[in-house]
Amino acid sequence: RFSNPIQLPLAGKKVVVTAGPTRERIDPVRYISNFSSGKMGYAMAEAATKLGASTVLISGPVELPKPEGVRLVKVESAAQMLEAVLAEYDDASIVVKSAAVADYKPKEAQTQKMKKKDGDSSIELERTTDILKTLGAHKNSQILVGFAAETNDAIGYGKSKLESKNLDYIIVNDVTDPGGGFGSDTNVVTLLTRAGKSYPFEAMLKSELANVLLEKIIQEERATVD
Ligand code: CTP
Ligand code: CA
């Protein structure tokens, strides 16, 4: 009597996506950051939702509208992003770390605007926590997907990040490729799997690519379960 509803592949699954840059405050008017636009991460969140997932998008400061149907959690620093991701981690099926997390932060954030002084030449920095590595070290059944934006030997660096962070997949791209990179609406990537497979993709709109990447990951997961 009822038509069989077509089950979307991520129905009933929680997908957590991080996107955008982080900002590490130097003082009330200055920060350290990077050129991430957040477009790839927002596209991943939108694609996951269309595939039926209940999606949480944890985003650094970007100029993008909230994708429809997504729960948006806005953060600023790497420390805030870590906290927000950990709060969503336990019941997540897939975590996609598209964010370009700042690797360093000022050792001390000044509460007053710093004044320039003759002879001043440096700010003391320290490393931020590697969020993805932390997730990889505490993985239960989550599928962990990382990104690696490189300027050279993208595949080589991608493979070593996949291993060192205990990931299931990593999406690598060469940011110097004319078909993609920061700010661009298109991207050229290769998907590397934990099992050692490598899937290169043609230049595509980030929105289209996000869907293709998730579909590929779903297909790979089915293949390993069956
Ligand atoms: N990442 C993270 N936390 C950090 C740094 C990176 O979670 N503090 C994640 C990114 O979100 C991305 C992956 O790790 O999914 C790879 O980031 P990338 O900057 O390419 O690698 P790093 O390990 O930071 O190494 P490097 O920048 O030196 O190449
Ligand atoms: Ca980095």
PDB file of C-alpha atoms in Angstrom, residues 2-226:
ATOM      1  CA  PHE A   2       2.882   2.352   0.693  1.00  0.00           C
ATOM      2  CA  SER A   3       5.546   2.964  -1.865  1.00  0.00           C
ATOM      3  CA  ASN A   4       8.918   1.914  -0.517  1.00  0.00           C
ATOM      4  CA  PRO A   5      10.778   5.082   0.462  1.00  0.00           C
ATOM      5  CA  ILE A   6      14.223   5.200  -1.073  1.00  0.00           C
ATOM      6  CA  GLN A   7      16.626   5.089   1.836  1.00  0.00           C
ATOM      7  CA  LEU A   8      19.281   7.778   1.538  1.00  0.00           C
ATOM      8  CA  PRO A   9      22.758   6.314   2.200  1.00  0.00           C
ATOM      9  CA  LEU A  10      23.532   8.533   5.211  1.00  0.00           C
ATOM     10  CA  ALA A  11      20.040   8.436   6.758  1.00  0.00           C
ATOM     11  CA  GLY A  12      20.282   8.035  10.522  1.00  0.00           C
ATOM     12  CA  LYS A  13      23.992   8.882  10.515  1.00  0.00           C
ATOM     13  CA  LYS A  14      25.593  11.881  12.174  1.00  0.00           C
ATOM     14  CA  VAL A  15      28.255  13.610  10.108  1.00  0.00           C
ATOM     15  CA  VAL A  16      30.504  16.244  11.668  1.00  0.00           C
ATOM     16  CA  VAL A  17      32.283  18.613   9.282  1.00  0.00           C
ATOM     17  CA  THR A  18      34.800  21.300  10.192  1.00  0.00           C
ATOM     18  CA  ALA A  19      35.401  24.169   7.805  1.00  0.00           C
ATOM     19  CA  GLY A  20      37.207  27.425   7.292  1.00  0.00           C
ATOM     20  CA  PRO A  21      40.288  28.862   8.931  1.00  0.00           C
ATOM     21  CA  THR A  22      40.855  29.392  12.616  1.00  0.00           C
ATOM     22  CA  ARG A  23      41.974  32.707  14.088  1.00  0.00           C
ATOM     23  CA  GLU A  24      44.556  32.865  16.837  1.00  0.00           C
ATOM     24  CA  ARG A  25      44.428  36.168  18.644  1.00  0.00           C
ATOM     25  CA  ILE A  26      47.569  38.218  19.132  1.00  0.00           C
ATOM     26  CA  ASP A  27      45.753  41.102  20.814  1.00  0.00           C
ATOM     27  CA  PRO A  28      42.212  42.552  20.599  1.00  0.00           C
ATOM     28  CA  VAL A  29      42.799  43.838  17.048  1.00  0.00           C
ATOM     29  CA  ARG A  30      45.153  41.289  15.452  1.00  0.00           C
ATOM     30  CA  TYR A  31      45.284  37.580  14.710  1.00  0.00           C
ATOM     31  CA  ILE A  32      47.131  34.778  12.894  1.00  0.00           C
ATOM     32  CA  SER A  33      45.133  32.938  10.251  1.00  0.00           C
ATOM     33  CA  ASN A  34      45.232  31.592   6.674  1.00  0.00           C
ATOM     34  CA  PHE A  35      43.497  31.936   3.305  1.00  0.00           C
ATOM     35  CA  SER A  36      40.907  29.156   3.742  1.00  0.00           C
ATOM     36  CA  SER A  37      37.526  30.244   2.329  1.00  0.00           C
ATOM     37  CA  GLY A  38      35.520  27.425   3.917  1.00  0.00           C
ATOM     38  CA  LYS A  39      33.916  26.599   0.556  1.00  0.00           C
ATOM     39  CA  MET A  40      35.021  22.956   0.452  1.00  0.00           C
ATOM     40  CA  GLY A  41      33.871  22.264   4.017  1.00  0.00           C
ATOM     41  CA  TYR A  42      30.502  23.977   3.523  1.00  0.00           C
ATOM     42  CA  ALA A  43      30.057  21.942   0.334  1.00  0.00           C
ATOM     43  CA  MET A  44      30.864  18.731   2.248  1.00  0.00           C
ATOM     44  CA  ALA A  45      28.278  19.599   4.904  1.00  0.00           C
ATOM     45  CA  GLU A  46      25.655  20.360   2.281  1.00  0.00           C
ATOM     46  CA  ALA A  47      26.399  17.132   0.377  1.00  0.00           C
ATOM     47  CA  ALA A  48      26.229  15.016   3.562  1.00  0.00           C
ATOM     48  CA  THR A  49      22.835  16.530   4.402  1.00  0.00           C
ATOM     49  CA  LYS A  50      21.500  15.809   0.916  1.00  0.00           C
ATOM     50  CA  LEU A  51      22.644  12.193   1.338  1.00  0.00           C
ATOM     51  CA  GLY A  52      20.429  12.013   4.429  1.00  0.00           C
ATOM     52  CA  ALA A  53      22.883  12.705   7.260  1.00  0.00           C
ATOM     53  CA  SER A  54      22.171  14.739  10.321  1.00  0.00           C
ATOM     54  CA  THR A  55      25.006  17.217   9.878  1.00  0.00           C
ATOM     55  CA  VAL A  56      26.890  19.398  12.317  1.00  0.00           C
ATOM     56  CA  LEU A  57      29.096  22.021  10.692  1.00  0.00           C
ATOM     57  CA  ILE A  58      31.779  23.444  12.969  1.00  0.00           C
ATOM     58  CA  SER A  59      33.063  26.524  11.241  1.00  0.00           C
ATOM     59  CA  GLY A  60      35.786  29.069  11.717  1.00  0.00           C
ATOM     60  CA  PRO A  61      35.152  32.663  10.560  1.00  0.00           C
ATOM     61  CA  VAL A  62      34.019  32.642   6.908  1.00  0.00           C
ATOM     62  CA  GLU A  63      31.772  34.700   4.633  1.00  0.00           C
ATOM     63  CA  LEU A  64      29.355  31.938   3.670  1.00  0.00           C
ATOM     64  CA  PRO A  65      25.646  31.397   4.347  1.00  0.00           C
ATOM     65  CA  LYS A  66      24.588  28.497   6.566  1.00  0.00           C
ATOM     66  CA  PRO A  67      23.718  25.499   4.371  1.00  0.00           C
ATOM     67  CA  GLU A  68      20.078  24.497   4.708  1.00  0.00           C
ATOM     68  CA  GLY A  69      19.319  21.712   7.172  1.00  0.00           C
ATOM     69  CA  VAL A  70      22.737  21.855   8.819  1.00  0.00           C
ATOM     70  CA  ARG A  71      23.381  22.574  12.507  1.00  0.00           C
ATOM     71  CA  LEU A  72      26.043  25.317  12.495  1.00  0.00           C
ATOM     72  CA  VAL A  73      28.472  25.793  15.385  1.00  0.00           C
ATOM     73  CA  LYS A  74      30.670  28.856  14.968  1.00  0.00           C
ATOM     74  CA  VAL A  75      34.117  28.971  16.506  1.00  0.00           C
ATOM     75  CA  GLU A  76      37.145  31.202  16.252  1.00  0.00           C
ATOM     76  CA  SER A  77      40.327  29.528  17.507  1.00  0.00           C
ATOM     77  CA  ALA A  78      41.818  26.050  17.147  1.00  0.00           C
ATOM     78  CA  ALA A  79      41.192  25.484  20.869  1.00  0.00           C
ATOM     79  CA  GLN A  80      37.487  26.317  20.452  1.00  0.00           C
ATOM     80  CA  MET A  81      37.275  24.081  17.375  1.00  0.00           C
ATOM     81  CA  LEU A  82      38.833  21.191  19.312  1.00  0.00           C
ATOM     82  CA  GLU A  83      36.313  21.609  22.126  1.00  0.00           C
ATOM     83  CA  ALA A  84      33.365  21.821  19.711  1.00  0.00           C
ATOM     84  CA  VAL A  85      34.476  18.743  17.755  1.00  0.00           C
ATOM     85  CA  LEU A  86      35.072  16.663  20.885  1.00  0.00           C
ATOM     86  CA  ALA A  87      31.549  17.519  22.080  1.00  0.00           C
ATOM     87  CA  GLU A  88      30.119  16.003  18.869  1.00  0.00           C
ATOM     88  CA  TYR A  89      32.537  13.099  18.439  1.00  0.00           C
ATOM     89  CA  ASP A  90      31.177  10.115  20.373  1.00  0.00           C
ATOM     90  CA  ASP A  91      28.036   9.474  18.326  1.00  0.00           C
ATOM     91  CA  ALA A  92      29.417  10.691  14.989  1.00  0.00           C
ATOM     92  CA  SER A  93      29.580   8.195  12.111  1.00  0.00           C
ATOM     93  CA  ILE A  94      31.810  10.304   9.889  1.00  0.00           C
ATOM     94  CA  VAL A  95      34.043  13.245  10.761  1.00  0.00           C
ATOM     95  CA  VAL A  96      35.298  15.351   7.868  1.00  0.00           C
ATOM     96  CA  LYS A  97      38.072  17.755   8.805  1.00  0.00           C
ATOM     97  CA  SER A  98      38.114  20.314   6.015  1.00  0.00           C
ATOM     98  CA  ALA A  99      39.165  23.139   8.312  1.00  0.00           C
ATOM     99  CA  ALA A 100      42.526  24.808   7.827  1.00  0.00           C
ATOM    100  CA  VAL A 101      43.480  24.894  11.486  1.00  0.00           C
ATOM    101  CA  ALA A 102      46.218  27.375  12.360  1.00  0.00           C
ATOM    102  CA  ASP A 103      49.316  25.415  13.379  1.00  0.00           C
ATOM    103  CA  TYR A 104      50.633  28.109  15.726  1.00  0.00           C
ATOM    104  CA  LYS A 105      49.173  30.548  18.183  1.00  0.00           C
ATOM    105  CA  PRO A 106      50.739  33.348  20.194  1.00  0.00           C
ATOM    106  CA  LYS A 107      52.035  32.030  23.501  1.00  0.00           C
ATOM    107  CA  GLU A 108      50.165  34.805  25.248  1.00  0.00           C
ATOM    108  CA  ALA A 109      47.220  36.718  23.798  1.00  0.00           C
ATOM    109  CA  GLN A 110      47.565  40.343  24.935  1.00  0.00           C
ATOM    110  CA  THR A 111      44.488  41.930  26.490  1.00  0.00           C
ATOM    111  CA  GLN A 112      45.495  45.432  25.356  1.00  0.00           C
ATOM    112  CA  LYS A 113      46.463  46.480  21.862  1.00  0.00           C
ATOM    113  CA  MET A 114      50.201  46.006  21.417  1.00  0.00           C
ATOM    114  CA  LYS A 115      52.223  49.128  20.662  1.00  0.00           C
ATOM    115  CA  LYS A 116      55.101  49.056  18.233  1.00  0.00           C
ATOM    116  CA  LYS A 117      58.483  49.620  19.791  1.00  0.00           C
ATOM    117  CA  ASP A 118      61.885  50.159  18.221  1.00  0.00           C
ATOM    118  CA  GLY A 119      63.781  46.899  18.181  1.00  0.00           C
ATOM    119  CA  ASP A 120      60.691  44.668  18.425  1.00  0.00           C
ATOM    120  CA  SER A 121      60.966  41.849  15.911  1.00  0.00           C
ATOM    121  CA  SER A 122      59.067  38.767  17.008  1.00  0.00           C
ATOM    122  CA  ILE A 123      56.072  37.311  18.794  1.00  0.00           C
ATOM    123  CA  GLU A 124      56.515  34.089  20.722  1.00  0.00           C
ATOM    124  CA  LEU A 125      54.390  31.305  19.254  1.00  0.00           C
ATOM    125  CA  GLU A 126      53.430  27.801  20.317  1.00  0.00           C
ATOM    126  CA  ARG A 127      51.779  24.924  18.485  1.00  0.00           C
ATOM    127  CA  THR A 128      48.031  24.461  18.554  1.00  0.00           C
ATOM    128  CA  THR A 129      46.645  20.991  19.340  1.00  0.00           C
ATOM    129  CA  ASP A 130      46.343  18.757  16.269  1.00  0.00           C
ATOM    130  CA  ILE A 131      42.575  18.184  16.355  1.00  0.00           C
ATOM    131  CA  LEU A 132      42.532  15.386  13.807  1.00  0.00           C
ATOM    132  CA  LYS A 133      45.405  13.547  15.462  1.00  0.00           C
ATOM    133  CA  THR A 134      43.551  13.771  18.774  1.00  0.00           C
ATOM    134  CA  LEU A 135      40.432  12.298  17.131  1.00  0.00           C
ATOM    135  CA  GLY A 136      42.519   9.552  15.493  1.00  0.00           C
ATOM    136  CA  ALA A 137      43.987   8.586  18.848  1.00  0.00           C
ATOM    137  CA  HIS A 138      40.489   8.228  20.390  1.00  0.00           C
ATOM    138  CA  LYS A 139      38.711   6.574  17.479  1.00  0.00           C
ATOM    139  CA  ASN A 140      35.961   4.020  18.127  1.00  0.00           C
ATOM    140  CA  SER A 141      33.850   3.333  15.061  1.00  0.00           C
ATOM    141  CA  GLN A 142      34.034   6.807  13.501  1.00  0.00           C
ATOM    142  CA  ILE A 143      35.202   7.144   9.922  1.00  0.00           C
ATOM    143  CA  LEU A 144      37.825   9.889   9.938  1.00  0.00           C
ATOM    144  CA  VAL A 145      38.359  11.946   6.798  1.00  0.00           C
ATOM    145  CA  GLY A 146      41.179  14.473   6.611  1.00  0.00           C
ATOM    146  CA  PHE A 147      42.247  17.007   4.036  1.00  0.00           C
ATOM    147  CA  ALA A 148      45.738  17.968   3.009  1.00  0.00           C
ATOM    148  CA  ALA A 149      46.415  21.072   0.962  1.00  0.00           C
ATOM    149  CA  GLU A 150      49.983  20.999  -0.252  1.00  0.00           C
ATOM    150  CA  THR A 151      52.193  22.908  -2.674  1.00  0.00           C
ATOM    151  CA  ASN A 152      54.464  19.954  -3.553  1.00  0.00           C
ATOM    152  CA  ASP A 153      54.507  16.138  -3.227  1.00  0.00           C
ATOM    153  CA  ALA A 154      50.801  16.243  -2.305  1.00  0.00           C
ATOM    154  CA  ILE A 155      50.353  12.446  -2.511  1.00  0.00           C
ATOM    155  CA  GLY A 156      53.456  11.726  -0.445  1.00  0.00           C
ATOM    156  CA  TYR A 157      52.521  14.165   2.325  1.00  0.00           C
ATOM    157  CA  GLY A 158      48.906  12.981   2.137  1.00  0.00           C
ATOM    158  CA  LYS A 159      49.894   9.357   2.710  1.00  0.00           C
ATOM    159  CA  SER A 160      52.044  10.189   5.690  1.00  0.00           C
ATOM    160  CA  LYS A 161      49.267  12.327   7.248  1.00  0.00           C
ATOM    161  CA  LEU A 162      46.757   9.497   6.695  1.00  0.00           C
ATOM    162  CA  GLU A 163      49.012   7.191   8.700  1.00  0.00           C
ATOM    163  CA  SER A 164      50.279   9.534  11.385  1.00  0.00           C
ATOM    164  CA  LYS A 165      46.764  10.799  12.232  1.00  0.00           C
ATOM    165  CA  ASN A 166      45.137   7.324  12.048  1.00  0.00           C
ATOM    166  CA  LEU A 167      42.674   8.385   9.331  1.00  0.00           C
ATOM    167  CA  ASP A 168      40.447   6.265   7.105  1.00  0.00           C
ATOM    168  CA  TYR A 169      40.580   8.653   4.151  1.00  0.00           C
ATOM    169  CA  ILE A 170      42.467  11.743   3.158  1.00  0.00           C
ATOM    170  CA  ILE A 171      41.590  14.151   0.365  1.00  0.00           C
ATOM    171  CA  VAL A 172      44.715  15.762  -1.012  1.00  0.00           C
ATOM    172  CA  ASN A 173      45.101  18.673  -3.319  1.00  0.00           C
ATOM    173  CA  ASP A 174      47.885  20.745  -4.705  1.00  0.00           C
ATOM    174  CA  VAL A 175      46.875  24.343  -3.988  1.00  0.00           C
ATOM    175  CA  THR A 176      49.062  25.560  -6.837  1.00  0.00           C
ATOM    176  CA  ASP A 177      46.928  23.573  -9.339  1.00  0.00           C
ATOM    177  CA  PRO A 178      45.197  26.127 -11.601  1.00  0.00           C
ATOM    178  CA  GLY A 179      41.979  24.048 -11.374  1.00  0.00           C
ATOM    179  CA  GLY A 180      41.464  24.635  -7.665  1.00  0.00           C
ATOM    180  CA  GLY A 181      42.768  25.829  -4.348  1.00  0.00           C
ATOM    181  CA  PHE A 182      41.865  28.387  -1.713  1.00  0.00           C
ATOM    182  CA  GLY A 183      39.001  30.650  -2.619  1.00  0.00           C
ATOM    183  CA  SER A 184      38.294  28.885  -5.906  1.00  0.00           C
ATOM    184  CA  ASP A 185      34.845  27.437  -6.655  1.00  0.00           C
ATOM    185  CA  THR A 186      36.501  24.396  -8.216  1.00  0.00           C
ATOM    186  CA  ASN A 187      38.998  21.884  -6.934  1.00  0.00           C
ATOM    187  CA  VAL A 188      41.216  19.055  -8.187  1.00  0.00           C
ATOM    188  CA  VAL A 189      41.778  16.345  -5.586  1.00  0.00           C
ATOM    189  CA  THR A 190      42.862  12.770  -5.047  1.00  0.00           C
ATOM    190  CA  LEU A 191      41.146  10.568  -2.459  1.00  0.00           C
ATOM    191  CA  LEU A 192      43.537   8.209  -0.655  1.00  0.00           C
ATOM    192  CA  THR A 193      42.181   5.328   1.397  1.00  0.00           C
ATOM    193  CA  ARG A 194      43.611   3.603   4.427  1.00  0.00           C
ATOM    194  CA  ALA A 195      43.788   0.420   2.336  1.00  0.00           C
ATOM    195  CA  GLY A 196      46.197   2.163  -0.049  1.00  0.00           C
ATOM    196  CA  LYS A 197      43.808   2.938  -2.897  1.00  0.00           C
ATOM    197  CA  SER A 198      44.119   6.220  -4.762  1.00  0.00           C
ATOM    198  CA  TYR A 199      41.268   7.885  -6.650  1.00  0.00           C
ATOM    199  CA  PRO A 200      42.147  11.005  -8.643  1.00  0.00           C
ATOM    200  CA  PHE A 201      39.264  13.275  -9.669  1.00  0.00           C
ATOM    201  CA  GLU A 202      38.940  15.737 -12.518  1.00  0.00           C
ATOM    202  CA  ALA A 203      38.555  19.463 -11.822  1.00  0.00           C
ATOM    203  CA  MET A 204      35.010  19.964 -10.569  1.00  0.00           C
ATOM    204  CA  LEU A 205      32.865  22.475  -8.752  1.00  0.00           C
ATOM    205  CA  LYS A 206      33.437  22.068  -5.013  1.00  0.00           C
ATOM    206  CA  SER A 207      29.702  21.406  -4.567  1.00  0.00           C
ATOM    207  CA  GLU A 208      29.807  18.579  -7.096  1.00  0.00           C
ATOM    208  CA  LEU A 209      33.116  17.241  -5.795  1.00  0.00           C
ATOM    209  CA  ALA A 210      31.815  17.073  -2.226  1.00  0.00           C
ATOM    210  CA  ASN A 211      29.018  14.772  -3.349  1.00  0.00           C
ATOM    211  CA  VAL A 212      31.322  12.618  -5.488  1.00  0.00           C
ATOM    212  CA  LEU A 213      33.789  12.241  -2.586  1.00  0.00           C
ATOM    213  CA  LEU A 214      31.108  11.221  -0.078  1.00  0.00           C
ATOM    214  CA  GLU A 215      29.546   8.791  -2.563  1.00  0.00           C
ATOM    215  CA  LYS A 216      32.984   7.234  -3.133  1.00  0.00           C
ATOM    216  CA  ILE A 217      33.612   6.905   0.597  1.00  0.00           C
ATOM    217  CA  ILE A 218      30.169   5.296   1.100  1.00  0.00           C
ATOM    218  CA  GLN A 219      30.922   2.878  -1.741  1.00  0.00           C
ATOM    219  CA  GLU A 220      34.310   1.991  -0.223  1.00  0.00           C
ATOM    220  CA  GLU A 221      32.745   1.406   3.193  1.00  0.00           C
ATOM    221  CA  ARG A 222      30.103  -0.886   1.640  1.00  0.00           C
ATOM    222  CA  ALA A 223      32.854  -2.823  -0.123  1.00  0.00           C
ATOM    223  CA  THR A 224      34.750  -3.399   3.109  1.00  0.00           C
ATOM    224  CA  VAL A 225      31.600  -4.436   5.036  1.00  0.00           C
ATOM    225  CA  ASP A 226      30.237  -6.810   2.363  1.00  0.00           C
TER     226      ASP A 226
END
